[in-house]
Tab-separated table of C-alpha atoms in Angstrom:
chain	number	residue	atom	x	y	z
A	1447	MET	CA	25.430	20.530	-8.806
A	1448	THR	CA	25.914	20.296	-12.533
A	1449	GLU	CA	28.408	17.326	-12.534
A	1450	THR	CA	27.954	13.886	-13.162
A	1451	THR	CA	28.376	12.278	-11.026
A	1452	TYR	CA	28.908	8.319	-10.923
A	1453	ILE	CA	27.776	5.059	-9.490
A	1454	ARG	CA	29.371	1.431	-10.091
A	1455	ALA	CA	26.209	-1.465	-8.712
A	1456	GLY	CA	27.284	-4.756	-7.542
A	1457	TRP	CA	23.533	-5.801	-8.993
A	1458	LEU	CA	20.129	-3.197	-10.661
A	1459	ILE	CA	17.414	-4.806	-9.854
A	1460	ASP	CA	15.596	-1.439	-11.999
A	1461	GLY	CA	11.860	-1.876	-10.728
A	1462	SER	CA	10.253	-3.138	-14.394
A	1463	GLY	CA	10.623	-7.102	-13.312
A	1464	GLY	CA	13.654	-7.729	-16.029
A	1465	PRO	CA	16.119	-9.781	-15.209
A	1466	VAL	CA	18.826	-8.630	-12.510
A	1467	ARG	CA	21.518	-6.831	-13.895
A	1468	GLU	CA	25.348	-7.117	-12.963
A	1469	ASP	CA	28.185	-4.848	-12.638
A	1470	VAL	CA	26.616	-1.503	-14.108
A	1471	LEU	CA	27.568	1.629	-14.205
A	1472	LEU	CA	24.978	4.514	-13.188
A	1473	ALA	CA	25.960	8.741	-14.276
A	1474	VAL	CA	23.384	11.238	-12.210
A	1475	ALA	CA	23.085	14.799	-12.886
A	1476	LYS	CA	21.387	17.184	-11.818
A	1477	GLY	CA	19.548	14.929	-9.649
A	1478	LYS	CA	18.612	12.563	-12.480
A	1479	ILE	CA	20.055	9.179	-13.725
A	1480	THR	CA	21.651	10.770	-17.162
A	1481	GLY	CA	22.799	6.898	-18.359
A	1482	LEU	CA	23.180	3.135	-17.575
A	1483	SER	CA	25.597	1.318	-18.286
A	1484	ALA	CA	27.833	-2.489	-17.967
A	1485	PHE	CA	30.432	-0.269	-15.296
A	1486	ASP	CA	33.731	-1.381	-18.236
A	1487	HIS	CA	36.462	-3.147	-15.683
A	1488	PRO	CA	39.215	-3.350	-15.729
A	1489	GLY	CA	38.952	-0.370	-18.375
A	1490	PRO	CA	39.549	3.451	-17.969
A	1491	LEU	CA	37.364	5.162	-14.718
A	1492	PRO	CA	34.856	7.492	-15.468
A	1493	ALA	CA	35.114	11.665	-16.062
A	1494	GLY	CA	33.637	12.415	-12.627
A	1495	PRO	CA	33.135	11.743	-8.601
A	1496	LEU	CA	32.605	7.586	-8.749
A	1497	THR	CA	30.598	4.936	-5.387
A	1498	ASP	CA	31.719	1.523	-5.862
A	1499	LEU	CA	28.783	0.028	-4.157
A	1500	SER	CA	29.899	-2.715	-6.140
A	1501	HIS	CA	28.621	-4.554	-3.203
A	1502	CYS	CA	25.394	-3.370	-3.543
A	1503	THR	CA	22.058	-5.165	-4.867
A	1504	LEU	CA	20.451	-1.796	-5.975
A	1505	LEU	CA	16.281	-0.836	-6.910
A	1506	PRO	CA	13.512	1.579	-6.780
A	1507	ALA	CA	12.730	2.868	-3.078
A	1508	LEU	CA	9.734	1.659	-2.182
A	1509	VAL	CA	5.380	2.443	-2.446
A	1510	ASP	CA	3.256	0.923	0.588
A	1511	CYS	CA	-0.090	1.807	-0.923
A	1512	HIS	CA	-2.479	0.838	1.841
A	1513	VAL	CA	-0.904	1.809	5.472
A	1514	HIS	CA	-2.966	3.784	7.943
A	1515	LEU	CA	-0.686	6.370	9.805
A	1516	ALA	CA	-3.161	7.050	12.799
A	1517	LEU	CA	-2.460	3.815	13.669
A	1518	SER	CA	0.352	2.126	15.815
A	1519	GLY	CA	1.261	-1.989	15.255
A	1520	THR	CA	1.665	-1.798	18.634
A	1521	THR	CA	-0.444	-5.199	19.915
A	1522	ASP	CA	-1.419	-3.259	23.331
A	1523	GLN	CA	-5.218	-3.332	23.229
A	1524	VAL	CA	-4.883	-0.729	25.856
A	1525	ALA	CA	-2.893	1.527	23.667
A	1526	ARG	CA	-5.097	0.951	20.896
A	1527	GLN	CA	-7.896	2.084	21.144
A	1528	ARG	CA	-6.171	4.941	23.562
A	1529	GLN	CA	-5.163	6.081	19.784
A	1530	LEU	CA	-8.591	5.538	18.591
A	1531	THR	CA	-10.201	7.812	20.344
A	1532	ASP	CA	-7.561	9.888	20.982
A	1533	GLY	CA	-6.732	13.825	20.279
A	1534	TYR	CA	-5.389	14.980	16.838
A	1535	ASP	CA	-2.261	16.921	19.028
A	1536	THR	CA	-1.067	13.089	20.320
A	1537	ILE	CA	-1.688	11.328	17.336
A	1538	ARG	CA	0.401	13.885	15.344
A	1539	PRO	CA	3.869	13.064	16.695
A	1540	LEU	CA	2.402	8.972	15.562
A	1541	ILE	CA	1.731	10.245	11.986
A	1542	ALA	CA	5.323	12.013	12.392
A	1543	ARG	CA	7.413	8.920	13.690
A	1544	ASN	CA	5.633	6.617	10.946
A	1545	ILE	CA	6.067	8.804	8.988
A	1546	SER	CA	9.597	8.341	9.029
A	1547	GLU	CA	9.757	4.662	10.143
A	1548	ALA	CA	8.679	4.440	6.515
A	1549	PHE	CA	11.123	6.930	5.063
A	1550	ARG	CA	14.298	4.678	6.923
A	1551	HIS	CA	12.980	1.201	5.654
A	1552	GLY	CA	13.957	2.988	1.986
A	1553	VAL	CA	10.032	3.801	2.103
A	1554	LEU	CA	9.672	7.325	-0.505
A	1555	ALA	CA	5.853	6.966	-1.250
A	1556	LEU	CA	2.525	5.859	1.145
A	1557	ARG	CA	-1.369	6.225	0.650
A	1558	ASP	CA	-3.403	7.079	4.455
A	1559	ALA	CA	-6.535	4.577	3.935
A	1560	GLY	CA	-8.629	6.392	6.460
A	1561	ASP	CA	-8.534	7.438	9.884
A	1562	ALA	CA	-12.131	7.874	11.987
A	1563	HIS	CA	-10.739	11.377	13.057
A	1564	GLY	CA	-9.622	13.248	9.449
A	1565	HIS	CA	-6.606	13.471	11.536
A	1566	LEU	CA	-3.124	12.452	8.673
A	1567	LEU	CA	-5.526	15.163	6.757
A	1568	ARG	CA	-5.015	17.906	8.703
A	1569	TYR	CA	-1.606	17.224	9.305
A	1570	LEU	CA	-1.141	17.370	6.324
A	1571	ARG	CA	-2.808	20.338	5.808
A	1572	GLU	CA	-0.370	21.702	8.528
A	1573	ASN	CA	2.648	20.386	7.482
A	1574	GLU	CA	2.834	21.572	3.839
A	1575	GLU	CA	6.462	21.399	3.686
A	1576	MET	CA	5.386	17.253	3.699
A	1577	SER	CA	5.780	18.548	-0.725
A	1578	ARG	CA	9.874	18.685	-0.039
A	1579	GLU	CA	9.771	16.037	2.133
A	1580	PRO	CA	10.997	12.298	0.645
A	1581	VAL	CA	8.424	10.483	1.604
A	1582	GLN	CA	5.071	11.973	-0.083
A	1583	VAL	CA	1.527	10.863	1.065
A	1584	LYS	CA	-1.855	10.658	-0.551
A	1585	SER	CA	-4.747	10.566	1.509
A	1586	THR	CA	-7.900	8.747	0.872
A	1587	GLY	CA	-9.169	10.645	4.187
A	1588	ARG	CA	-12.303	9.474	5.988
A	1589	ALA	CA	-13.026	6.711	4.760
A	1590	TRP	CA	-17.163	5.708	3.679
A	1591	HIS	CA	-18.933	2.816	5.112
A	1592	GLN	CA	-23.318	2.351	5.323
A	1593	ALA	CA	-24.328	2.803	8.897
A	1594	GLY	CA	-23.887	-0.216	11.410
A	1595	ARG	CA	-21.969	-2.242	9.087
A	1596	TYR	CA	-17.265	-2.126	9.846
A	1597	GLY	CA	-15.988	0.741	9.379
A	1598	SER	CA	-15.907	3.170	11.963
A	1599	MET	CA	-11.994	3.012	12.757
A	1600	LEU	CA	-11.514	4.617	9.640
A	1601	GLY	CA	-14.247	6.322	8.438
A	1602	ARG	CA	-17.321	7.520	8.507
A	1603	HIS	CA	-21.027	7.264	7.568
A	1604	PRO	CA	-23.765	8.970	5.358
A	1605	GLY	CA	-25.821	9.793	7.767
A	1606	LYS	CA	-30.083	8.688	8.040
A	1607	GLY	CA	-31.815	9.318	4.749
A	1608	GLU	CA	-28.858	10.302	2.971
A	1609	SER	CA	-27.271	8.597	0.288
A	1610	LEU	CA	-23.960	7.371	-0.122
A	1611	ALA	CA	-23.553	9.347	-3.357
A	1612	SER	CA	-25.058	12.533	-1.432
A	1613	ALA	CA	-23.113	11.974	0.938
A	1614	PHE	CA	-19.679	11.972	-0.801
A	1615	ALA	CA	-21.293	15.042	-3.662
A	1616	ASN	CA	-21.263	17.447	-0.413
A	1617	ASP	CA	-18.290	16.226	1.033
A	1618	ARG	CA	-14.960	18.336	1.157
A	1619	GLU	CA	-12.154	16.066	2.289
A	1620	PRO	CA	-8.986	17.151	0.260
A	1621	ALA	CA	-8.759	13.530	0.103
A	1622	ASP	CA	-6.299	12.599	-3.068
A	1623	GLN	CA	-7.947	9.141	-3.043
A	1624	VAL	CA	-11.058	8.338	-1.793
A	1625	LYS	CA	-11.806	4.647	-0.297
A	1626	LEU	CA	-15.040	3.000	-0.035
A	1627	ILE	CA	-15.681	0.160	2.826
A	1628	ASN	CA	-17.727	-2.816	0.817
A	1629	SER	CA	-17.562	-5.470	3.503
A	1630	GLY	CA	-16.556	-7.016	6.306
A	1631	PRO	CA	-13.329	-7.567	7.926
A	1632	ASN	CA	-11.747	-11.339	7.908
A	1633	SER	CA	-13.151	-13.982	10.401
A	1634	LEU	CA	-10.238	-14.753	12.714
A	1635	LYS	CA	-12.970	-17.744	14.417
A	1636	ASP	CA	-14.771	-19.328	10.623
A	1637	PHE	CA	-13.124	-19.449	8.174
A	1638	GLY	CA	-13.374	-18.824	4.666
A	1639	ARG	CA	-17.288	-16.162	6.245
A	1640	GLN	CA	-18.081	-14.075	4.020
A	1641	THR	CA	-19.997	-10.883	4.589
A	1642	PRO	CA	-23.106	-9.732	3.061
A	1643	PRO	CA	-21.748	-6.188	0.279
A	1644	GLN	CA	-22.037	-2.855	2.388
A	1645	PHE	CA	-23.606	-1.031	-0.846
A	1646	THR	CA	-24.618	-1.599	-3.538
A	1647	LEU	CA	-23.827	-1.532	-7.129
A	1648	ASP	CA	-25.290	1.752	-8.205
A	1649	GLU	CA	-24.447	3.498	-5.137
A	1650	VAL	CA	-20.750	2.139	-5.703
A	1651	ARG	CA	-20.991	3.374	-8.977
A	1652	ALA	CA	-22.506	6.851	-8.749
A	1653	VAL	CA	-19.649	6.845	-6.980
A	1654	VAL	CA	-17.000	6.146	-8.909
A	1655	ARG	CA	-18.159	8.765	-11.367
A	1656	LEU	CA	-17.658	11.737	-9.056
A	1657	ALA	CA	-15.001	10.574	-7.793
A	1658	GLU	CA	-13.473	10.734	-11.018
A	1659	LYS	CA	-15.195	13.751	-12.473
A	1660	GLN	CA	-12.827	15.127	-9.267
A	1661	GLY	CA	-9.819	13.667	-10.150
A	1662	ARG	CA	-9.672	10.845	-8.019
A	1663	LYS	CA	-9.361	7.146	-7.241
A	1664	LEU	CA	-12.036	5.179	-5.742
A	1665	MET	CA	-10.183	2.671	-3.675
A	1666	VAL	CA	-13.019	-0.332	-1.919
A	1667	HIS	CA	-12.075	-2.731	1.187
A	1668	ALA	CA	-13.586	-5.633	-0.477
A	1669	ASN	CA	-13.542	-9.210	1.087
A	1670	GLY	CA	-15.434	-12.187	-1.150
A	1671	GLU	CA	-16.656	-12.375	-3.678
A	1672	GLU	CA	-20.551	-10.394	-3.597
A	1673	PRO	CA	-18.530	-7.432	-1.840
A	1674	VAL	CA	-15.726	-7.330	-4.682
A	1675	ARG	CA	-18.118	-8.304	-8.325
A	1676	ILE	CA	-19.760	-5.648	-6.770
A	1677	ALA	CA	-16.546	-2.638	-6.372
A	1678	LEU	CA	-15.340	-4.013	-10.189
A	1679	GLU	CA	-18.268	-4.012	-11.799
A	1680	ALA	CA	-18.648	-0.530	-10.271
A	1681	GLY	CA	-15.606	0.323	-12.515
A	1682	CYS	CA	-12.772	0.745	-8.754
A	1683	HIS	CA	-9.387	1.233	-9.283
A	1684	SER	CA	-8.093	-0.686	-6.798
A	1685	ILE	CA	-9.594	-3.590	-4.593
A	1686	GLU	CA	-7.938	-3.557	-1.066
A	1687	HIS	CA	-7.446	-7.000	1.181
A	1688	GLY	CA	-9.625	-9.170	-2.192
A	1689	TYR	CA	-9.672	-12.206	0.189
A	1690	PHE	CA	-11.970	-14.941	-1.128
A	1691	MET	CA	-12.844	-12.800	-4.144
A	1692	GLY	CA	-12.674	-16.149	-6.357
A	1693	ARG	CA	-11.165	-16.635	-10.001
A	1694	ALA	CA	-14.385	-15.143	-11.202
A	1695	ASN	CA	-13.160	-11.505	-9.390
A	1696	LEU	CA	-9.604	-12.181	-10.998
A	1697	ALA	CA	-10.433	-12.605	-13.840
A	1698	ARG	CA	-12.904	-9.713	-13.992
A	1699	MET	CA	-9.762	-7.438	-12.554
A	1700	ALA	CA	-7.626	-8.930	-15.240
A	1701	ASP	CA	-9.742	-8.168	-18.017
A	1702	GLN	CA	-10.583	-4.032	-16.407
A	1703	GLY	CA	-7.220	-3.124	-15.235
A	1704	ALA	CA	-8.240	-2.425	-11.676
A	1705	VAL	CA	-5.007	-3.678	-9.171
A	1706	TRP	CA	-4.981	-5.863	-5.935
A	1707	VAL	CA	-3.622	-4.800	-3.134
A	1708	PRO	CA	-3.690	-7.678	-0.947
A	1709	THR	CA	-2.558	-7.522	1.966
A	1710	LEU	CA	-0.486	-10.314	3.417
A	1711	ALA	CA	1.124	-9.262	6.174
A	1712	ALA	CA	-1.441	-8.153	8.146
A	1713	MET	CA	-2.509	-12.007	8.042
A	1714	GLN	CA	0.772	-13.373	8.819
A	1715	ALA	CA	0.834	-11.422	12.618
A	1716	CYS	CA	-2.307	-11.932	12.865
A	1717	ALA	CA	-1.360	-16.101	12.954
A	1718	GLU	CA	1.577	-15.266	15.325
A	1719	GLN	CA	0.339	-12.921	16.867
A	1720	PRO	CA	-3.320	-14.552	17.682
A	1721	ALA	CA	-3.816	-13.869	21.753
A	1722	SER	CA	-3.503	-9.559	20.797
A	1723	VAL	CA	-6.720	-10.046	18.082
A	1724	ASP	CA	-8.688	-12.638	20.217
A	1725	ARG	CA	-9.023	-10.783	24.219
A	1726	GLY	CA	-10.542	-15.016	24.538
A	1727	ASN	CA	-6.971	-16.542	23.459
A	1728	ASP	CA	-8.721	-19.411	21.212
A	1729	PRO	CA	-5.842	-21.102	20.076
A	1730	ALA	CA	-8.007	-21.900	16.220
A	1731	VAL	CA	-7.246	-18.178	15.373
A	1732	ALA	CA	-3.612	-18.258	14.369
A	1733	LEU	CA	-4.863	-21.556	12.202
A	1734	VAL	CA	-8.160	-20.207	10.955
A	1735	ALA	CA	-5.008	-16.925	9.578
A	1736	LEU	CA	-2.851	-19.197	8.476
A	1737	ARG	CA	-5.426	-21.255	6.483
A	1738	THR	CA	-6.459	-17.595	5.103
A	1739	LEU	CA	-2.842	-16.609	4.512
A	1740	GLU	CA	-2.747	-19.840	2.848
A	1741	GLY	CA	-5.888	-18.870	0.490
A	1742	GLN	CA	-4.388	-15.598	-0.396
A	1743	PHE	CA	-1.067	-17.585	-1.686
A	1744	ALA	CA	-3.687	-18.876	-3.774
A	1745	GLN	CA	-4.814	-16.091	-5.279
A	1746	ILE	CA	-1.382	-13.907	-5.870
A	1747	ALA	CA	-0.669	-17.474	-7.860
A	1748	LEU	CA	-3.527	-17.460	-10.153
A	1749	ALA	CA	-3.573	-13.990	-10.434
A	1750	ARG	CA	-0.225	-13.875	-11.750
A	1751	GLU	CA	-1.698	-16.734	-14.127
A	1752	LEU	CA	-4.766	-14.464	-15.666
A	1753	GLY	CA	-1.873	-11.445	-15.149
A	1754	VAL	CA	-3.541	-9.284	-13.096
A	1755	THR	CA	-1.623	-6.055	-11.667
A	1756	ILE	CA	-0.891	-6.507	-8.034
A	1757	ALA	CA	0.646	-3.172	-6.100
A	1758	LEU	CA	2.342	-3.513	-2.685
A	1759	GLY	CA	0.239	-2.646	0.514
A	1760	THR	CA	0.886	-3.944	4.431
A	1761	ASP	CA	-1.879	-2.363	6.052
A	1762	ALA	CA	0.692	-0.793	8.870
A	1763	GLY	CA	-1.028	0.098	11.798
A	1764	SER	CA	-2.861	-3.132	12.125
A	1765	ILE	CA	-2.359	-4.772	14.553
A	1766	GLY	CA	1.451	-6.560	14.421
A	1767	VAL	CA	2.106	-4.882	11.204
A	1768	HIS	CA	4.286	-1.915	11.826
A	1769	HIS	CA	5.410	1.394	9.530
A	1770	GLY	CA	8.368	0.177	7.713
A	1771	GLU	CA	9.351	-3.020	8.241
A	1772	ALA	CA	5.968	-4.247	6.900
A	1773	ALA	CA	6.795	-3.754	3.534
A	1774	GLY	CA	10.077	-5.807	3.992
A	1775	GLU	CA	7.596	-8.408	5.173
A	1776	GLU	CA	5.298	-7.497	2.348
A	1777	LEU	CA	8.324	-8.436	0.537
A	1778	ARG	CA	8.509	-11.892	1.882
A	1779	LEU	CA	5.219	-12.842	1.920
A	1780	LEU	CA	5.006	-11.934	-1.731
A	1781	LEU	CA	7.590	-14.734	-2.471
A	1782	ARG	CA	6.601	-17.013	-0.007
A	1783	ALA	CA	2.990	-16.908	-2.255
A	1784	GLY	CA	5.404	-17.815	-5.908
A	1785	CYS	CA	6.599	-14.260	-7.490
A	1786	SER	CA	10.376	-14.032	-8.547
A	1787	LEU	CA	12.031	-11.206	-6.755
A	1788	ALA	CA	12.005	-9.087	-9.771
A	1789	GLU	CA	7.724	-9.967	-9.747
A	1790	ALA	CA	8.087	-8.709	-5.924
A	1791	ILE	CA	9.780	-5.490	-6.881
A	1792	ARG	CA	8.449	-4.571	-9.737
A	1793	ILE	CA	4.493	-4.653	-6.940
A	1794	ALA	CA	6.377	-2.929	-4.914
A	1795	THR	CA	8.173	0.062	-6.871
A	1796	TRP	CA	6.180	1.003	-10.427
A	1797	ASN	CA	3.264	-1.195	-9.668
A	1798	GLY	CA	2.571	0.819	-6.768
A	1799	ALA	CA	3.412	4.096	-8.005
A	1800	ARG	CA	1.163	3.598	-10.932
A	1801	LEU	CA	-1.776	2.929	-8.001
A	1802	LEU	CA	-0.578	6.340	-7.447
A	1803	GLY	CA	-0.371	9.125	-9.739
A	1804	ILE	CA	3.266	9.619	-9.298
A	1805	ASP	CA	5.284	7.146	-12.030
A	1806	ASP	CA	6.790	9.681	-13.662
A	1807	GLU	CA	8.720	10.949	-10.021
A	1808	LEU	CA	9.140	6.524	-8.786
A	1809	GLY	CA	9.045	2.746	-9.272
A	1810	LEU	CA	11.673	2.757	-11.583
A	1811	ILE	CA	16.021	3.086	-11.776
A	1812	ALA	CA	15.656	4.298	-16.060
A	1813	PRO	CA	17.223	6.898	-18.040
A	1814	GLY	CA	15.497	10.347	-17.183
A	1815	ARG	CA	13.722	10.199	-13.734
A	1816	PRO	CA	15.245	10.533	-10.512
A	1817	ALA	CA	18.336	9.472	-9.298
A	1818	HIS	CA	16.462	7.140	-6.329
A	1819	PHE	CA	17.666	4.155	-5.073
A	1820	ILE	CA	17.762	1.656	-2.605
A	1821	ALA	CA	21.282	0.378	-1.958
A	1822	ALA	CA	20.762	-3.476	-0.159
A	1823	HIS	CA	24.114	-4.259	0.814
A	1824	GLY	CA	24.451	-8.023	-1.077
A	1825	PRO	CA	23.876	-9.555	-3.733
A	1826	PRO	CA	19.868	-9.966	-4.993
């Protein structure tokens, strides 16, 4: 198609964080936006096909920077355990379904945060046509963790007597980015409990340098002050989760330009479905989860004050966190944390696209850019 087509939008949130625009005319040719202007009503209609979306708000397609495509959000513990051990032939249709659900909910880019068996990497290798599909998937392969520490469900650890740097240097997984686990998970019994770091500053720094030589970024699962400090001082590119990391680490993040992916939806799911995450059915679990979530809201307020770049990540595949729909839940939680709508959309679009290195294709609605967008019924 070579002719210019036109779209009238009732409202436009362009992903930049700027104010909402009303009654906007988009011009599109050859799949790219060629113009954005006020709709001149009741002036002459544009000289080309016009799609009337004056009842809709347009916004960029969403980017989810933290998902687990080899897992579903089921709360059935038996099913979850099966997913952790099932072979590739069983998990393959689950991955396809999860990607489809993301697309159905307006998510056009995903960053997978690891699975223990490398199922997603195999799926992407066997489905090279994914590059021509609407949803882009960035992989981290199998995450790295310390032997005997949290993380076996997501990856692997260096061999006995082998350093992390040596294990990483000898690794041949063709992942887009690198995932390192440098703390334990959040406790749902003991509020605010922090675990020691899994790796030293020198160990993490060595991986950062090796990854950067390969043109890859390092994402670090880290909760608590010391695990996050080490990851940031080592030069990591993003902190995943970041619960209880404190003001000093947020200031470091702002100074270094590291990105924070706070994964609020996973903690919200723990608060809403405590029986699914605690087989003892301890009533305190929901209260601890809610307190933990409120603490994360407070950190987001401080991060915004300090100028930290935040990107949306849902942790979809965690208990009760369903692929696709979780992106909407994460947006609602960002609003609860005090973000404006335009700011929350920037977090869910432009910031994520930059973190994934696809900001030439996704993240903004602007002239010269691909015409990818969501049309949501109603005003902002």
